[in-house]
Amino acid sequence: MTNIIDISNIPDVRDGLTRKERIILYCLKKAQEEMGGRNVPTIMLYGRVVELVDISQEEFQMLLSRMTGIHGGHSRP
């Protein structure tokens, strides 16, 4: 029995971001630069992110929602 720890989901002490969150932000910055600062379609961003990391659409949406503060239309009490 091996004890393998997946450190990719542990927040970095410097900024609190996980590896996947950092990749999303990196891809977003690059895409915005290429598009002249315009908004980046979510599907375009997802396509760039999956080139760098294995992430499901659901996890991507969850991380993106958490980072942007948009929670899928659910109101908080």
Coordinates of N, CA, C and O in Angstrom, one line a residue:
M1 N 0.8 -1.2 0.0 CA 0.0 0.0 0.0 C 0.9 1.2 0.0 O 1.7 1.4 0.9
T2 N 0.7 2.1 -1.0 CA 1.5 3.3 -1.1 C 0.7 4.5 -0.6 O -0.5 4.6 -0.8
N3 N 1.3 5.4 0.0 CA 0.7 6.7 0.4 C 1.1 7.8 -0.5 O 2.1 8.4 -0.3
I4 N 0.3 8.0 -1.5 CA 0.6 9.0 -2.5 C -0.3 10.3 -2.2 O -1.5 10.1 -2.0
I5 N 0.4 11.4 -2.0 CA -0.4 12.6 -1.7 C -0.4 13.5 -3.0 O 0.6 13.8 -3.6
D6 N -1.6 13.9 -3.3 CA -1.8 14.8 -4.5 C -1.7 16.2 -4.0 O -2.6 16.8 -3.4
I7 N -0.5 16.8 -4.3 CA -0.3 18.2 -3.8 C -0.8 19.3 -4.7 O -0.8 20.5 -4.4
S8 N -1.4 18.9 -5.8 CA -1.9 19.9 -6.8 C -3.2 20.6 -6.3 O -3.5 21.7 -6.8
N9 N -3.8 20.0 -5.3 CA -5.0 20.7 -4.7 C -4.8 21.4 -3.4 O -5.7 21.9 -2.8
I10 N -3.5 21.5 -3.0 CA -3.1 22.2 -1.8 C -2.8 23.7 -2.1 O -2.0 23.9 -3.0
P11 N -3.5 24.6 -1.5 CA -3.2 26.0 -1.8 C -1.8 26.4 -1.5 O -1.2 25.9 -0.5
D12 N -1.2 27.2 -2.3 CA 0.2 27.7 -2.1 C 0.2 28.7 -1.0 O -0.7 29.6 -0.9
V13 N 1.2 28.7 -0.2 CA 1.3 29.6 1.0 C 1.5 31.0 0.5 O 1.1 32.0 1.3
R14 N 2.0 31.3 -0.6 CA 2.3 32.7 -1.1 C 1.0 33.4 -1.4 O 0.9 34.6 -1.1
D15 N 0.0 32.8 -2.0 CA -1.2 33.5 -2.4 C -2.5 32.7 -2.2 O -3.6 33.2 -2.5
G16 N -2.4 31.5 -1.7 CA -3.6 30.7 -1.4 C -4.2 30.1 -2.6 O -5.3 29.5 -2.5
L17 N -3.6 30.2 -3.8 CA -4.1 29.5 -5.0 C -3.6 28.1 -5.2 O -2.4 27.8 -4.9
T18 N -4.4 27.3 -5.7 CA -4.0 25.9 -6.1 C -3.4 26.0 -7.4 O -3.4 27.0 -8.2
R19 N -2.7 24.9 -7.8 CA -2.1 24.8 -9.2 C -3.1 25.1 -10.3 O -2.9 25.8 -11.2
K20 N -4.3 24.4 -10.1 CA -5.3 24.6 -11.2 C -5.8 26.0 -11.2 O -6.0 26.6 -12.3
E21 N -6.0 26.7 -10.1 CA -6.5 28.0 -10.1 C -5.4 29.0 -10.7 O -5.8 29.8 -11.5
R22 N -4.2 28.7 -10.4 CA -3.1 29.5 -11.0 C -3.0 29.3 -12.6 O -2.8 30.3 -13.3
I23 N -3.3 28.1 -13.0 CA -3.3 27.8 -14.5 C -4.5 28.6 -15.1 O -4.3 29.1 -16.2
I24 N -5.6 28.5 -14.5 CA -6.8 29.3 -15.0 C -6.5 30.7 -15.2 O -6.7 31.3 -16.2
L25 N -5.9 31.3 -14.1 CA -5.5 32.8 -14.2 C -4.5 33.1 -15.3 O -4.5 34.1 -16.0
Y26 N -3.5 32.2 -15.4 CA -2.4 32.3 -16.4 C -3.1 32.3 -17.8 O -2.8 33.2 -18.6
C27 N -3.9 31.3 -18.1 CA -4.5 31.2 -19.4 C -5.5 32.4 -19.7 O -5.5 32.9 -20.8
L28 N -6.2 32.8 -18.6 CA -7.0 34.0 -18.8 C -6.2 35.2 -19.2 O -6.6 36.0 -20.1
K29 N -5.1 35.5 -18.5 CA -4.3 36.6 -18.8 C -3.7 36.6 -20.2 O -3.8 37.5 -21.0
K30 N -3.2 35.4 -20.6 CA -2.7 35.3 -22.0 C -3.8 35.5 -23.0 O -3.6 36.1 -24.0
A31 N -5.0 34.9 -22.8 CA -6.1 35.0 -23.8 C -6.5 36.5 -23.9 O -6.8 37.0 -25.0
Q32 N -6.6 37.2 -22.7 CA -7.0 38.6 -22.7 C -6.0 39.4 -23.5 O -6.4 40.3 -24.3
E33 N -4.7 39.1 -23.3 CA -3.7 39.9 -24.1 C -3.8 39.7 -25.6 O -3.7 40.6 -26.4
E34 N -4.1 38.4 -26.0 CA -4.3 38.1 -27.4 C -5.5 38.7 -28.0 O -5.6 39.0 -29.2
M35 N -6.5 38.9 -27.1 CA -7.8 39.5 -27.6 C -7.9 41.0 -27.4 O -9.0 41.6 -27.5
G36 N -6.8 41.6 -27.1 CA -6.8 43.1 -26.9 C -7.5 43.5 -25.7 O -8.1 44.6 -25.7
G37 N -7.6 42.7 -24.7 CA -8.2 43.1 -23.4 C -9.7 42.8 -23.4 O -10.3 43.1 -22.4
R38 N -10.2 42.3 -24.4 CA -11.7 42.0 -24.5 C -12.0 40.7 -23.6 O -11.1 40.0 -23.2
N39 N -13.3 40.6 -23.3 CA -13.7 39.4 -22.5 C -13.3 38.1 -23.3 O -13.4 38.0 -24.5
V40 N -13.0 37.1 -22.5 CA -12.6 35.8 -23.0 C -13.8 34.8 -22.8 O -14.2 34.6 -21.7
P41 N -14.3 34.2 -23.9 CA -15.4 33.3 -23.8 C -14.9 32.1 -22.9 O -13.8 31.6 -23.0
T42 N -15.8 31.6 -22.0 CA -15.5 30.6 -21.1 C -15.0 29.3 -21.8 O -14.0 28.7 -21.3
I43 N -15.6 29.0 -22.9 CA -15.2 27.7 -23.6 C -13.8 27.9 -24.2 O -13.1 26.9 -24.2
M44 N -13.5 29.1 -24.6 CA -12.1 29.3 -25.1 C -11.1 29.1 -23.9 O -10.0 28.5 -24.1
L45 N -11.4 29.7 -22.8 CA -10.6 29.6 -21.6 C -10.4 28.1 -21.2 O -9.3 27.7 -20.9
Y46 N -11.5 27.4 -21.2 CA -11.5 26.0 -20.8 C -10.6 25.2 -21.7 O -9.8 24.4 -21.3
G47 N -10.7 25.5 -23.0 CA -9.9 24.8 -24.0 C -8.4 25.0 -23.8 O -7.6 24.1 -23.9
R48 N -8.0 26.2 -23.4 CA -6.6 26.5 -23.1 C -6.2 25.8 -21.8 O -5.1 25.3 -21.7
V49 N -7.1 25.8 -20.8 CA -6.7 25.2 -19.5 C -6.5 23.7 -19.6 O -5.6 23.2 -19.1
V50 N -7.4 23.0 -20.4 CA -7.3 21.6 -20.5 C -6.0 21.2 -21.3 O -5.6 20.0 -21.2
E51 N -5.4 22.1 -22.0 CA -4.2 21.8 -22.7 C -3.0 21.7 -21.6 O -2.0 21.1 -21.9
L52 N -3.2 22.3 -20.5 CA -2.2 22.3 -19.4 C -2.4 21.4 -18.2 O -1.5 21.0 -17.6
V53 N -3.7 21.1 -18.0 CA -4.0 20.3 -16.8 C -5.3 19.5 -17.0 O -6.2 19.9 -17.7
D54 N -5.3 18.3 -16.4 CA -6.5 17.5 -16.5 C -7.6 18.0 -15.5 O -7.4 17.9 -14.3
I55 N -8.6 18.5 -16.1 CA -9.7 19.1 -15.3 C -11.0 18.9 -16.0 O -11.1 19.1 -17.2
S56 N -12.0 18.5 -15.2 CA -13.4 18.3 -15.8 C -14.0 19.7 -16.0 O -13.6 20.7 -15.4
Q57 N -15.1 19.7 -16.9 CA -15.8 21.0 -17.0 C -16.4 21.4 -15.7 O -16.4 22.6 -15.4
E58 N -16.9 20.5 -15.0 CA -17.6 20.8 -13.7 C -16.6 21.4 -12.7 O -16.9 22.4 -12.1
E59 N -15.4 20.8 -12.6 CA -14.4 21.4 -11.7 C -13.9 22.8 -12.2 O -13.8 23.7 -11.4
F60 N -13.7 22.9 -13.5 CA -13.3 24.2 -14.1 C -14.4 25.3 -13.7 O -14.0 26.3 -13.3
Q61 N -15.6 24.9 -13.9 CA -16.7 25.9 -13.7 C -16.7 26.3 -12.2 O -16.9 27.4 -11.8
M62 N -16.6 25.3 -11.3 CA -16.6 25.5 -9.9 C -15.4 26.4 -9.5 O -15.6 27.4 -8.7
L63 N -14.2 26.2 -10.0 CA -13.1 27.0 -9.6 C -13.2 28.4 -10.2 O -13.0 29.4 -9.5
L64 N -13.7 28.5 -11.4 CA -13.9 29.8 -12.0 C -15.0 30.6 -11.3 O -14.8 31.8 -11.0
S65 N -16.0 30.0 -10.9 CA -17.1 30.6 -10.2 C -16.6 31.1 -8.8 O -16.9 32.3 -8.4
R66 N -15.8 30.3 -8.1 CA -15.3 30.7 -6.8 C -14.3 31.9 -7.0 O -14.3 32.8 -6.2
M67 N -13.5 31.8 -8.0 CA -12.5 32.9 -8.2 C -13.1 34.2 -8.6 O -12.6 35.3 -8.3
T68 N -14.2 34.2 -9.3 CA -14.9 35.4 -9.8 C -16.0 35.9 -8.9 O -16.5 37.0 -9.0
G69 N -16.4 35.0 -7.9 CA -17.4 35.4 -7.0 C -18.8 35.2 -7.5 O -19.8 35.5 -6.9
I70 N -18.9 34.5 -8.7 CA -20.2 34.2 -9.3 C -20.5 32.8 -8.9 O -19.8 31.9 -9.2
H71 N -21.7 32.6 -8.3 CA -22.0 31.2 -7.8 C -23.2 30.6 -8.5 O -24.2 30.2 -7.9
G72 N -23.2 30.7 -9.8 CA -24.2 30.0 -10.6 C -25.7 30.4 -10.3 O -26.6 29.6 -10.4
G73 N -25.9 31.6 -9.9 CA -27.2 32.2 -9.7 C -27.8 31.8 -8.4 O -28.9 32.2 -8.1
H74 N -27.1 31.1 -7.6 CA -27.6 30.7 -6.2 C -27.4 31.9 -5.3 O -26.3 32.4 -5.2
S75 N -28.4 32.3 -4.6 CA -28.3 33.5 -3.7 C -27.8 32.9 -2.3 O -28.1 31.8 -1.9
R76 N -27.0 33.7 -1.7 CA -26.6 33.4 -0.3 C -27.5 34.0 0.7 O -28.0 35.1 0.5
P77 N -27.7 33.3 1.8 CA -28.6 33.8 2.8 C -28.0 35.0 3.6 O -26.8 35.2 3.6

